Coordinates of C-alpha atoms in Angstrom, one line a residue:
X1 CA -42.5 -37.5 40.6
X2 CA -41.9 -33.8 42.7
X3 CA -44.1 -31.6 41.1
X4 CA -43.4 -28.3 40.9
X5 CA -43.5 -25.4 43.3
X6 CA -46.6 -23.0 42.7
X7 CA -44.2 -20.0 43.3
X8 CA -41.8 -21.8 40.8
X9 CA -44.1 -21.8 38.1
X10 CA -44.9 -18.1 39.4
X11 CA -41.2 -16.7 38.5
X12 CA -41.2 -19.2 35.1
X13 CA -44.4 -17.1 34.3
X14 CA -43.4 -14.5 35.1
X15 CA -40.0 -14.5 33.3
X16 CA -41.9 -16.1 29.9
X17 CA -43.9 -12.4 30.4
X18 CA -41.3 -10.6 30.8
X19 CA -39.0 -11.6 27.5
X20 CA -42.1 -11.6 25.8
X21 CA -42.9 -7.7 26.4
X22 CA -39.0 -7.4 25.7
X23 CA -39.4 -9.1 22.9
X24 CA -42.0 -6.9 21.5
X25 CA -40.7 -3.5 22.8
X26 CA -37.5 -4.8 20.9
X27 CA -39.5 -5.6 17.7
X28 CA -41.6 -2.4 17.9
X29 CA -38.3 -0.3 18.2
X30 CA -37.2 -1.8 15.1
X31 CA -40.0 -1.4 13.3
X32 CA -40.2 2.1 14.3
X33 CA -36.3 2.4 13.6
X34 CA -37.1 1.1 10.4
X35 CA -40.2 3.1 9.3
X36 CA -37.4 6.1 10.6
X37 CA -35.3 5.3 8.2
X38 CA -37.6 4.8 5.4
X39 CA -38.7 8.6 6.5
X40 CA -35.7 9.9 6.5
X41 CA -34.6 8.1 3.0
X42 CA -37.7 9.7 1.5
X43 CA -37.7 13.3 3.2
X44 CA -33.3 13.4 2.0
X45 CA -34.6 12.3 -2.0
X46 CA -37.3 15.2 -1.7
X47 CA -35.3 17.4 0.1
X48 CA -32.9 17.0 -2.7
X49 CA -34.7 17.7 -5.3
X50 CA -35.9 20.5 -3.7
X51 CA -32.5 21.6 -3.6
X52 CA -31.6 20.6 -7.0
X53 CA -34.3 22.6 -8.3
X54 CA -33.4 25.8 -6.8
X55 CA -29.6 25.3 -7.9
X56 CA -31.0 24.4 -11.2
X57 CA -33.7 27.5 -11.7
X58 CA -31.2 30.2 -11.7
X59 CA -28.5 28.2 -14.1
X60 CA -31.7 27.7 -16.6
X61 CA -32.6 31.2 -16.7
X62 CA -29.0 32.4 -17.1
X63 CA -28.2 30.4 -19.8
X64 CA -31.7 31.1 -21.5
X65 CA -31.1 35.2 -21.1
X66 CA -27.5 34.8 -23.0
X67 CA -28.8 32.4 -25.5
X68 CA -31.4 34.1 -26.7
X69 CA -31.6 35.8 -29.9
X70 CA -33.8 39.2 -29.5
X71 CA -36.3 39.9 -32.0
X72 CA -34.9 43.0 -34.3
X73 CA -37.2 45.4 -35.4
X74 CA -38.4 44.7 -38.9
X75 CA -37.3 47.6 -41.5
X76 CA -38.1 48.2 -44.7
X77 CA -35.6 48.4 -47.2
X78 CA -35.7 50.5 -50.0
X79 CA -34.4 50.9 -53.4
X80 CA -32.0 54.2 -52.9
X81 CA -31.0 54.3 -56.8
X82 CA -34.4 55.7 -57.8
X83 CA -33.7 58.7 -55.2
X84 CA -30.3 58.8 -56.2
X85 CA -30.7 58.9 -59.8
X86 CA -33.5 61.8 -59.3
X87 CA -31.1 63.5 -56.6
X88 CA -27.9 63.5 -59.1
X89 CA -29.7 66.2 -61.6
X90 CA -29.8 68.7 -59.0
X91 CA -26.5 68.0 -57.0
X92 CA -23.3 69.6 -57.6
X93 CA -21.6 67.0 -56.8
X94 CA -21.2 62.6 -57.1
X95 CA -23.4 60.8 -55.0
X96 CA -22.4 58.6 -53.4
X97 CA -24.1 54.6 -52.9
X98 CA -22.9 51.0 -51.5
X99 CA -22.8 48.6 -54.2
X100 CA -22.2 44.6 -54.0
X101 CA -22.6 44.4 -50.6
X102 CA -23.1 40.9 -48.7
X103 CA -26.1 39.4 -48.1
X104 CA -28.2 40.8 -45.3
X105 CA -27.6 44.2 -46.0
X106 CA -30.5 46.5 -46.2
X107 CA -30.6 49.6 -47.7
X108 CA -33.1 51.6 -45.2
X109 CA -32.7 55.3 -46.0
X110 CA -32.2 57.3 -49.0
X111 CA -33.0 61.8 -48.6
X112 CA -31.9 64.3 -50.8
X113 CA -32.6 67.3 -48.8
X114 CA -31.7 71.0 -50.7
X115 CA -29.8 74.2 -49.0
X116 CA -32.2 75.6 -46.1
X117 CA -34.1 72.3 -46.1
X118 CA -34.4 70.4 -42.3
X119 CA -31.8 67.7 -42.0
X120 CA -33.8 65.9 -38.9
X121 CA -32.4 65.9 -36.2
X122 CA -29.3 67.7 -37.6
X123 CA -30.1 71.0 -37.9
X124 CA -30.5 72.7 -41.0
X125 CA -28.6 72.2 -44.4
X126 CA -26.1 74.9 -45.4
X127 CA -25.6 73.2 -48.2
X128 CA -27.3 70.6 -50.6
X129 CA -27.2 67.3 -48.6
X130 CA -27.4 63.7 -50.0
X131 CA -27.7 61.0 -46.6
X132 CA -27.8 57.6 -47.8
X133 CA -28.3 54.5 -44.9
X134 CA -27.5 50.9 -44.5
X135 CA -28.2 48.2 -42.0
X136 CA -25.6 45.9 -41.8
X137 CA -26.7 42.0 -40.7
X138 CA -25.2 42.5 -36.8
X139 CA -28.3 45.2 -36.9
X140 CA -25.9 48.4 -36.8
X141 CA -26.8 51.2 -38.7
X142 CA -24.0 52.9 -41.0
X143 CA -24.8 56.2 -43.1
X144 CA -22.6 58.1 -45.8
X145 CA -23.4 62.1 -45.7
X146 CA -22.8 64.2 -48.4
X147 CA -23.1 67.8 -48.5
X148 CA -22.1 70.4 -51.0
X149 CA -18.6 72.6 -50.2
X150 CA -16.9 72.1 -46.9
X151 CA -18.2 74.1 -44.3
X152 CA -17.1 72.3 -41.1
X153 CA -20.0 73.0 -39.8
X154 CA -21.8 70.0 -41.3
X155 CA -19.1 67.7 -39.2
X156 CA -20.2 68.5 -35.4
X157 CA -23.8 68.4 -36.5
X158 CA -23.1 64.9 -38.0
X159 CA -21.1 63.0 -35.6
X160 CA -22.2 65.0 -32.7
X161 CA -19.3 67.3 -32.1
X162 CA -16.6 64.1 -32.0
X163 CA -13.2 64.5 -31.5
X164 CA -10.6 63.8 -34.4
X165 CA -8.7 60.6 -33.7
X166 CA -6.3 60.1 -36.7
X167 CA -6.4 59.4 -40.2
X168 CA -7.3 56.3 -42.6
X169 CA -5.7 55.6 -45.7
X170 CA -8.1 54.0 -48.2
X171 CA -7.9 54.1 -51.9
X172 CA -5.3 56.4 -52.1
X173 CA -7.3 58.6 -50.3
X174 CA -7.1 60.2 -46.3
X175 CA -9.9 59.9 -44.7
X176 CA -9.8 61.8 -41.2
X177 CA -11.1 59.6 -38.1
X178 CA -13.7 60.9 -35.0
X179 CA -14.7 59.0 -32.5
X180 CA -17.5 60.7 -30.4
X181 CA -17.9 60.7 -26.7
X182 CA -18.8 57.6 -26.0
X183 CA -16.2 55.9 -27.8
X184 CA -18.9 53.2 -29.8
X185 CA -19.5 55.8 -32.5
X186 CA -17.0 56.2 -34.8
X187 CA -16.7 58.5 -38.6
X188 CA -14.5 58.9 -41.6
X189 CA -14.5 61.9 -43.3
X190 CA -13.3 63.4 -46.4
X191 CA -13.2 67.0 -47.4
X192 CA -12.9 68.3 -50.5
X193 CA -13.3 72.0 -52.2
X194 CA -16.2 70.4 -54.1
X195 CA -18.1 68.6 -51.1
X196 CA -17.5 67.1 -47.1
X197 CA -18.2 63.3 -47.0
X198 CA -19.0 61.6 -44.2
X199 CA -19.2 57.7 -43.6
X200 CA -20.2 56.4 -39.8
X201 CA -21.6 54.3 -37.3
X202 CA -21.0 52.1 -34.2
X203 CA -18.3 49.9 -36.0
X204 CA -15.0 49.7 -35.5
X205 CA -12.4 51.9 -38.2
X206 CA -11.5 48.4 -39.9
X207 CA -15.2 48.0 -40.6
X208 CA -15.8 51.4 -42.1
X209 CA -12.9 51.3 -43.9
X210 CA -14.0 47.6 -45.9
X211 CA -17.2 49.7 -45.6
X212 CA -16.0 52.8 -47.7
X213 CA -14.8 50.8 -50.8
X214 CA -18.2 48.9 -51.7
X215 CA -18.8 53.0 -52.9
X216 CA -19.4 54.1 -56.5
X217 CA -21.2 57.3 -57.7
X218 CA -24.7 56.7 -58.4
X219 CA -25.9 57.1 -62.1

């Protein structure tokens, strides 16, 4: 039998060497290609979450600020028939109150405040002043002011100096409109020879108008 040459069994060698050490370089690259991918799978789910996240902060916190309800301010109602019962003996004039109102209506201010006497914030009564208040369930404050003649001074200290803006028709009675400078607060008002009435607040006309016939003169 020939036996082989020794520098044939050199080249076999070293050609079983060499596709070996291809053969591992090839399966390291895969595995490293591999583990690559893995990486990469995991670093694109964190990376989007990460990214959902700080999409998904802002859209939370807007739709919490315009869903929340703010806290009111508690008030404390009153009873304004004791104040206008006691007020009625001295006044010249009806007073005025809001009867069979809806639910969630407070009554939160009742003063009966004689000729000379500090109207709070409104400078001082030239006339015997009746100023009863209601808080309506949206939380906006409406008042009906009464003051004895019809000095027109009473009007620009009430409503600020607003402008007229028209007229209202309720009851069979006119009722002149203001609006004051900022447009959001808005009066009827009625003069007579016997007294000025004056019904306001940040509502629209329609409101104070629905507003003006829950009124009857106190007892």
């Amino acid at each position: 039998m020939t036996q082989p040459h020794p520098d044939d069994l050199t080249a076999s060698a070293q050609a079983t060497i060499e596709a070996q050490r291809i053969a591992r370089e090839r399966a390291v690259g895969q595995a490293q290609r591999r583990a690559g991918r893995r990486r990469a799978r995991r670093a694109g789910g964190r990376d989007m979450v990460i990214s959902l996240g700080v999409l998904l902060v802002p859209i939370v916190l807007i739709v919490w600020f315009f869903q929340r309800v703010p806290d009111r301010p508690q008030v404390q109602a009153i009873d304004p028939t004791a104040s206008a019962s006691a007020a009625q003996r001295q006044a010249s004039f009806p007073l005025l109150l809001a009867t069979g109102l809806p639910s969630g209506w407070v009554p939160v201010k009742a003063t009966w405040t004689p000729r000379g006497g500090d109207l709070l914030g409104h400078g001082t009564a030239e006339g015997d002043t009746w100023i009863v208040g209601y808080q309506a369930p949206d939380g906006v404050y409406l008042s009906v002011a009464q003051q004895a003649g019809n000095l027109p001074t009473f009007v620009a200290d009430m409503t600020g100096n607003a402008d007229p803006d028209g007229s209202s028709r309720v009851g069979g009675q006119t009722w002149q409109r203001y609006v004051d400078s900022s447009g959001s607060n808005r009066y009827l008002v009625r003069v007579t020879s016997r007294d000025t009435t004056i019904v306001g607040g940040a509502e629209p006309y329609g409101a104070l108008e629905a507003f003006l016939t829950s009124l009857t003169t106190a007892h």
